[in-house]
Every structure is written in structure tokens, then in C-alpha cells.
Amino acid sequence: SVAMAKGTIAAPLSDEQLWDKFENCTGRFLDHEQQEALRQILSNMKSNQDARTLTALL
């Protein structure tokens, strides 16, 4: 049995696990190029002042 589910505050996903989940969830809707573009924007959200770039990909 698992003591604590992964992906909670107490047991957060690693960056690699998070991006694997992202690719798994978006893979049905976005091709690899779109996934990478979205990943770059999401990775730089703190410095990205223009949300239009993000919404254009969605």
C-alpha cells in the first residue's frame, strides 16, 4: 500500500514526473511541437508578462 499519494502537498511530484504527466494529459490534443511550446511558456510564467502567448497555444 502507498502511505501517501504522489502529487499532494505532502508528497509533491518531481519536475520530471510533473512534465511526464503534462505530456500524458496533453498528448491527445497537442502534437509534440505544441507541447514543447506550451511547456516553455509555462516554465517561464513568472517572467512572461503577456498571457496572449499562452492563450494563443490553447
C-alpha positions as a LaTeX table, in Angstrom:
\begin{tabular}{lrrr}
\hline
Residue & $x$ (\AA) & $y$ (\AA) & $z$ (\AA) \\
\hline
Ser1 & 0.00 & 0.00 & 0.00 \\
Val2 & 1.02 & 3.60 & $-0.52$ \\
Ala3 & 1.42 & 5.75 & 2.58 \\
Met4 & 0.71 & 8.99 & 0.73 \\
Ala5 & $-0.44$ & 9.62 & $-2.83$ \\
Lys6 & 2.02 & 11.39 & $-5.12$ \\
Gly7 & 1.06 & 14.85 & $-6.28$ \\
Thr8 & $-0.09$ & 16.20 & $-2.94$ \\
Ile9 & 1.45 & 18.98 & $-0.88$ \\
Ala10 & 2.94 & 16.39 & 1.45 \\
Ala11 & 4.31 & 14.29 & $-1.44$ \\
Pro12 & 4.74 & 16.56 & $-4.48$ \\
Leu13 & 5.66 & 15.28 & $-7.92$ \\
Ser14 & 9.21 & 15.87 & $-9.07$ \\
Asp15 & 9.66 & 18.22 & $-12.02$ \\
Glu16 & 10.24 & 15.20 & $-14.27$ \\
Gln17 & 7.09 & 13.48 & $-13.01$ \\
Leu18 & 5.10 & 16.67 & $-13.46$ \\
Trp19 & 6.22 & 17.13 & $-17.07$ \\
Asp20 & 5.59 & 13.43 & $-17.79$ \\
Lys21 & 2.04 & 13.91 & $-16.53$ \\
Phe22 & 1.72 & 17.09 & $-18.61$ \\
Glu23 & 2.79 & 15.21 & $-21.76$ \\
Asn24 & 0.44 & 12.35 & $-20.97$ \\
Cys25 & $-2.52$ & 14.68 & $-20.42$ \\
Thr26 & $-1.88$ & 16.94 & $-23.42$ \\
Gly27 & $-0.70$ & 14.26 & $-25.85$ \\
Arg28 & $-4.21$ & 13.53 & $-27.07$ \\
Phe29 & $-4.78$ & 17.16 & $-28.04$ \\
Leu30 & $-1.39$ & 18.65 & $-28.88$ \\
Asp31 & 1.41 & 17.43 & $-31.10$ \\
His32 & 4.97 & 17.31 & $-29.77$ \\
Glu33 & 5.84 & 20.76 & $-31.14$ \\
Gln34 & 2.80 & 22.33 & $-29.47$ \\
Gln35 & 3.58 & 20.54 & $-26.20$ \\
Glu36 & 7.13 & 21.90 & $-26.21$ \\
Ala37 & 5.98 & 25.44 & $-26.99$ \\
Leu38 & 3.44 & 25.31 & $-24.17$ \\
Arg39 & 5.98 & 23.78 & $-21.81$ \\
Gln40 & 8.42 & 26.63 & $-22.50$ \\
Ile41 & 5.76 & 29.25 & $-21.79$ \\
Leu42 & 4.60 & 27.51 & $-18.62$ \\
Ser43 & 8.19 & 27.14 & $-17.42$ \\
Asn44 & 8.70 & 30.88 & $-17.78$ \\
Met45 & 5.33 & 32.11 & $-16.49$ \\
Lys46 & 6.88 & 34.29 & $-13.80$ \\
Ser47 & 8.86 & 36.26 & $-16.39$ \\
Asn48 & 6.22 & 36.10 & $-19.14$ \\
Gln49 & 4.19 & 39.28 & $-18.88$ \\
Asp50 & 1.94 & 38.62 & $-21.89$ \\
Ala51 & $-0.68$ & 35.89 & $-21.38$ \\
Arg52 & $-1.72$ & 36.18 & $-25.03$ \\
Thr53 & 1.18 & 33.90 & $-25.96$ \\
Leu54 & $-0.24$ & 31.21 & $-23.69$ \\
Thr55 & $-3.85$ & 31.61 & $-24.79$ \\
Ala56 & $-2.85$ & 31.51 & $-28.46$ \\
Leu57 & $-1.49$ & 28.00 & $-27.97$ \\
Leu58 & $-4.64$ & 26.82 & $-26.26$ \\
\hline
\end{tabular}
